[in-house]
Short mmCIF file of C-alpha atoms in Angstrom, two decimals:
data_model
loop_
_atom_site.label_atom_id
_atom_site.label_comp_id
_atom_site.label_asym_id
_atom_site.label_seq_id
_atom_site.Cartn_x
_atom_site.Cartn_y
_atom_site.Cartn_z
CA UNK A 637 -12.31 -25.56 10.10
CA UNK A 638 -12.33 -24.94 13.79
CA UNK A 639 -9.04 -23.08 14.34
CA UNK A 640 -8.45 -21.09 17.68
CA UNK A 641 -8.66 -17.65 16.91
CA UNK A 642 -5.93 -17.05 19.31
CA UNK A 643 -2.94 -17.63 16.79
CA UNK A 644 -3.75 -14.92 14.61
CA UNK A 645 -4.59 -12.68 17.57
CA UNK A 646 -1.10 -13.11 19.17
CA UNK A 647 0.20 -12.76 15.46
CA UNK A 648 -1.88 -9.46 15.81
CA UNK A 649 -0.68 -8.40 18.59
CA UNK A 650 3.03 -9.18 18.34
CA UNK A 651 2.69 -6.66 15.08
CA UNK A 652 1.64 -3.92 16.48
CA UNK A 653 3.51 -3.69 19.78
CA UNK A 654 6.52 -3.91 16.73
CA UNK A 655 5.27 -1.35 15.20
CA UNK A 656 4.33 0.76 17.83
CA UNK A 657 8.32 0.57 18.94
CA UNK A 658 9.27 1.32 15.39
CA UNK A 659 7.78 4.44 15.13
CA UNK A 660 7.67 5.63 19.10
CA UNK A 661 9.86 8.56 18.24
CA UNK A 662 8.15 9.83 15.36
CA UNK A 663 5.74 13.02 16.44
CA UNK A 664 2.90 11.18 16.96
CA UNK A 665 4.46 8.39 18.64
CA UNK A 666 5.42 10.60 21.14
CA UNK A 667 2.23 12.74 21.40
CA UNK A 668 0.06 9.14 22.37
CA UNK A 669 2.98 7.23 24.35
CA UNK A 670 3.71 4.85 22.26
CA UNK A 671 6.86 3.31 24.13
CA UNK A 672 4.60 2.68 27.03
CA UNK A 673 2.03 0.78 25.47
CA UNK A 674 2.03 -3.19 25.94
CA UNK A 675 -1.37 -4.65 25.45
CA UNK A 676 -3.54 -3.77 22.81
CA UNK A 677 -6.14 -2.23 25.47
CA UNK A 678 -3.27 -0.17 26.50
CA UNK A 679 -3.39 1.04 22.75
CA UNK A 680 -7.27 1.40 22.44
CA UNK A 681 -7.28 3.25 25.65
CA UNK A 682 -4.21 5.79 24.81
CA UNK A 683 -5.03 6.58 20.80
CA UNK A 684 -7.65 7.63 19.88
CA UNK A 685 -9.96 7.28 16.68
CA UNK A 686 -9.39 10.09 14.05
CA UNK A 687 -10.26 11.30 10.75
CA UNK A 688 -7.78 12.68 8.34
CA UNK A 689 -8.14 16.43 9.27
CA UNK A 690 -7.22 15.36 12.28
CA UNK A 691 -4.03 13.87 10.69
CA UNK A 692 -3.91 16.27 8.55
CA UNK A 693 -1.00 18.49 10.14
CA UNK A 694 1.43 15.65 10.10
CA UNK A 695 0.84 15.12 6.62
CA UNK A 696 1.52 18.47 5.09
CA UNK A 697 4.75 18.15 7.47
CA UNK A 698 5.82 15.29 5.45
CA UNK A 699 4.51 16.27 2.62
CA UNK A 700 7.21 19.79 2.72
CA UNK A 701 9.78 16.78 3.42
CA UNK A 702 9.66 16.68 7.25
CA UNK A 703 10.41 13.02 8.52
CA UNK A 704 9.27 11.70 11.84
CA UNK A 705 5.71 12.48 11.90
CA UNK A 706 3.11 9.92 11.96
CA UNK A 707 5.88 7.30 11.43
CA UNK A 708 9.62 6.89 11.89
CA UNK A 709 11.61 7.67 8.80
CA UNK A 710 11.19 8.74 5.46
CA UNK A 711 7.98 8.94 3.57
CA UNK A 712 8.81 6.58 0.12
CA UNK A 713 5.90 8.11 -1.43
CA UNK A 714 2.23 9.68 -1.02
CA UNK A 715 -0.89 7.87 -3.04
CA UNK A 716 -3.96 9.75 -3.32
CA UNK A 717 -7.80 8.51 -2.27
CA UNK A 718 -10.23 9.15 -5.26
CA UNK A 719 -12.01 12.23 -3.48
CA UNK A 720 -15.71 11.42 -3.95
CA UNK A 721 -16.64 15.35 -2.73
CA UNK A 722 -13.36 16.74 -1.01
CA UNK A 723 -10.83 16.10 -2.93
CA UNK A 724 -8.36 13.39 -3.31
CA UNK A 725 -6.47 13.22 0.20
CA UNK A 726 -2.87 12.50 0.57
CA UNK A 727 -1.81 8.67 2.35
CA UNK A 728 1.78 8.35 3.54
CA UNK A 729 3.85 4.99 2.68
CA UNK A 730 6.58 4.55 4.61
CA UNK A 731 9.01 1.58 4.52
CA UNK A 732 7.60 -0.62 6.92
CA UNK A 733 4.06 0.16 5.64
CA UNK A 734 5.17 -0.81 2.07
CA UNK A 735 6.63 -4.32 3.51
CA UNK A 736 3.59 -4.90 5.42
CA UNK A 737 1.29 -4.98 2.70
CA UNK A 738 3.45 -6.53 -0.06
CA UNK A 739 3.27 -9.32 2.84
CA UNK A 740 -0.43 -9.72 2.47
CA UNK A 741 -0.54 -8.51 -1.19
CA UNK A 742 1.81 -11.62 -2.54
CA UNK A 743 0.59 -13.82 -0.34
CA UNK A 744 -2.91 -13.27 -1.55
CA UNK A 745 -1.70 -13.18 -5.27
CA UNK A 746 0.52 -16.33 -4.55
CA UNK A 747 -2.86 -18.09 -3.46
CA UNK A 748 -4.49 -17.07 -6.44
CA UNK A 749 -2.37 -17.49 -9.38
CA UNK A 750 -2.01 -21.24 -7.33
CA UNK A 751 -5.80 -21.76 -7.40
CA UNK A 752 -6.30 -20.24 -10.99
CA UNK A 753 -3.07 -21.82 -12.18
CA UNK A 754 -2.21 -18.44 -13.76
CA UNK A 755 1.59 -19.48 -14.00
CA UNK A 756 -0.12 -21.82 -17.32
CA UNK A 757 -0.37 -18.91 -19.66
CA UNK A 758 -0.68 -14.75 -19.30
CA UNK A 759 -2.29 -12.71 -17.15
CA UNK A 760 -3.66 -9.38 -16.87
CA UNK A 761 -2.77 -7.00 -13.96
CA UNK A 762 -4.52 -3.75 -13.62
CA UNK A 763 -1.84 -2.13 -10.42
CA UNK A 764 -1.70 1.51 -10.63
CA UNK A 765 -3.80 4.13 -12.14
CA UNK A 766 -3.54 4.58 -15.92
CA UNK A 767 -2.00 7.78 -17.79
CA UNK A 768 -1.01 9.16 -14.32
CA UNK A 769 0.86 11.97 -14.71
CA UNK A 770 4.23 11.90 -12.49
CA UNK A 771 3.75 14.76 -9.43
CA UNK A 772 5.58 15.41 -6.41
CA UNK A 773 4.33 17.41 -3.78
CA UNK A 774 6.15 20.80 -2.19
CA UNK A 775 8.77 19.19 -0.80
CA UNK A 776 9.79 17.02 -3.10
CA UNK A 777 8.06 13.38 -2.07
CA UNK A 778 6.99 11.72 -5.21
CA UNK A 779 2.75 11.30 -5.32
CA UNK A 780 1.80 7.99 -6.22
CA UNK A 781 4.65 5.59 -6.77
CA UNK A 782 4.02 2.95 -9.32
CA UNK A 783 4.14 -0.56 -9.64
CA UNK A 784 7.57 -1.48 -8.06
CA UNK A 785 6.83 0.74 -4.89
CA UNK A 786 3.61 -1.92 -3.98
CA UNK A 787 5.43 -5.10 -5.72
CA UNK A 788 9.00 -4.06 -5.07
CA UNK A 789 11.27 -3.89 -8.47
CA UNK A 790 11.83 -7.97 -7.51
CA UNK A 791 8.55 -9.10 -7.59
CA UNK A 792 7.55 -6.66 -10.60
CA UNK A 793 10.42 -8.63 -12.77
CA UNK A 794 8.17 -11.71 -12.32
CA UNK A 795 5.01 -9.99 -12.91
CA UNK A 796 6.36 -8.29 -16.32
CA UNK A 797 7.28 -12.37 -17.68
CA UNK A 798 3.70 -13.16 -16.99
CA UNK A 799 1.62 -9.95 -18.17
CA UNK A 800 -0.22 -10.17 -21.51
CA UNK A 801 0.43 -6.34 -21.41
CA UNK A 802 3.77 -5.10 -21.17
CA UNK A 803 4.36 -2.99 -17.91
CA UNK A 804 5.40 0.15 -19.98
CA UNK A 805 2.26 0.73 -20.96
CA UNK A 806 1.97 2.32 -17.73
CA UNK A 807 3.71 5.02 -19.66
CA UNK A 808 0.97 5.90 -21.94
CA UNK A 809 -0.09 9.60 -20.79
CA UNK A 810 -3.10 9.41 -23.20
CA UNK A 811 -6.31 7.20 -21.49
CA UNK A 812 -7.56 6.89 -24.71
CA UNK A 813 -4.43 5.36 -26.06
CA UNK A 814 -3.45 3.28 -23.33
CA UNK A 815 -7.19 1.57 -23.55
CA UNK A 816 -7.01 0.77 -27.28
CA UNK A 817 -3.22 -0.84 -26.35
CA UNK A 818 -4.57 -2.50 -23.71
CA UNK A 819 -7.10 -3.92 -25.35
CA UNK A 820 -4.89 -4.90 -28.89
CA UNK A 821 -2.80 -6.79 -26.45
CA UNK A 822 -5.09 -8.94 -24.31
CA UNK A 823 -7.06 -9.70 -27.79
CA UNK A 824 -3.08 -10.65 -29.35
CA UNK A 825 -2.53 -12.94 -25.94
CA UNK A 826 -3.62 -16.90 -26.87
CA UNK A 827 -3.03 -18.18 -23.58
CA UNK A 828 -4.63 -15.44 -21.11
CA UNK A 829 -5.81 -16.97 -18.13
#
């Protein structure tokens, strides 16, 4: 293969001037300039790299329900990072950020169900953590947001005809429990893939 790289760098480009438009009235839009930036050294020049207590601010605004902060908009949900020594930090979705990643997620998924011919029997689809207890946080934004929030409720229709292990088992609150079903259905599946 001896492709140009320069397709996917205009692709590259092109998204985030778009998404530096879409959100250049959110707080930190408009703390970095983000309606004057063109060029993507425009961008590297004007933002700079952080860590999340830097970001942190921002995201205890949204999470008390504040909008407009490090994006335009509502935040859909908050997912929490596994916290090796800190804690588990909170990471906004918005709207836009939940499109762009179902973008790459299904066409990744697409590829491999294509090359594994998945489609030919059941499959098994470990998405969101197990026995997770619903939370929301002060103001009211739900933490971690299932299945249909990363698939949309759409795709999860199409997922929940293929699983060997029906979706609701998501519902299980006990780990232990949710294992052994788990497990009792993948062993009851005759065609997993």
């Amino acid at each position: 293969f001896n492709h140009s790289p320069l397709p996917v760098m205009a692709q590259q480009r092109d998204w985030l001037i778009k998404c530096l438009r879409l959100n250049q009235d959110c707080a930190y839009g408009k703390r970095y300039n983000f309606a004057d930036i063109g060029q993507v050294e425009d961008f590297q020049n004007a933002v700079p790299i952080v860590d999340y207590e830097i970001l942190r601010p921002w995201i205890d605004q949204m999470a008390e329900g504040q909008i407009d902060q490090l994006f335009s908009g509502d935040t859909l949900a908050f997912e929490t990072t596994g916290g090796s020594h800190s804690g588990g930090k909170l990471i906004p979705y918005s709207s836009a950020g939940l499109n762009d990643f179902r973008y790459a997620l299904l066409n990744w998924l697409a590829q491999l169900m294509s090359q594994f011919e998945l489609a030919q029997g059941t499959a098994y689809w470990a998405l969101s953590p197990a026995a997770a207890k619903p939370r929301t946080t002060a103001g009211g934004v739900a933490i971690g947001g299932g299945d249909a929030i990363y698939l949309g409720s759409d795709n999860l229709m199409a997922f929940a005809q293929m699983s060997a292990v029906p979706l609701s088992l998501g519902q299980v609150a006990d780990i232990d429990d949710w294992q052994l079903l788990t497990l009792y259905y993948l062993i009851c599946s005759p065609d997993l893939r």
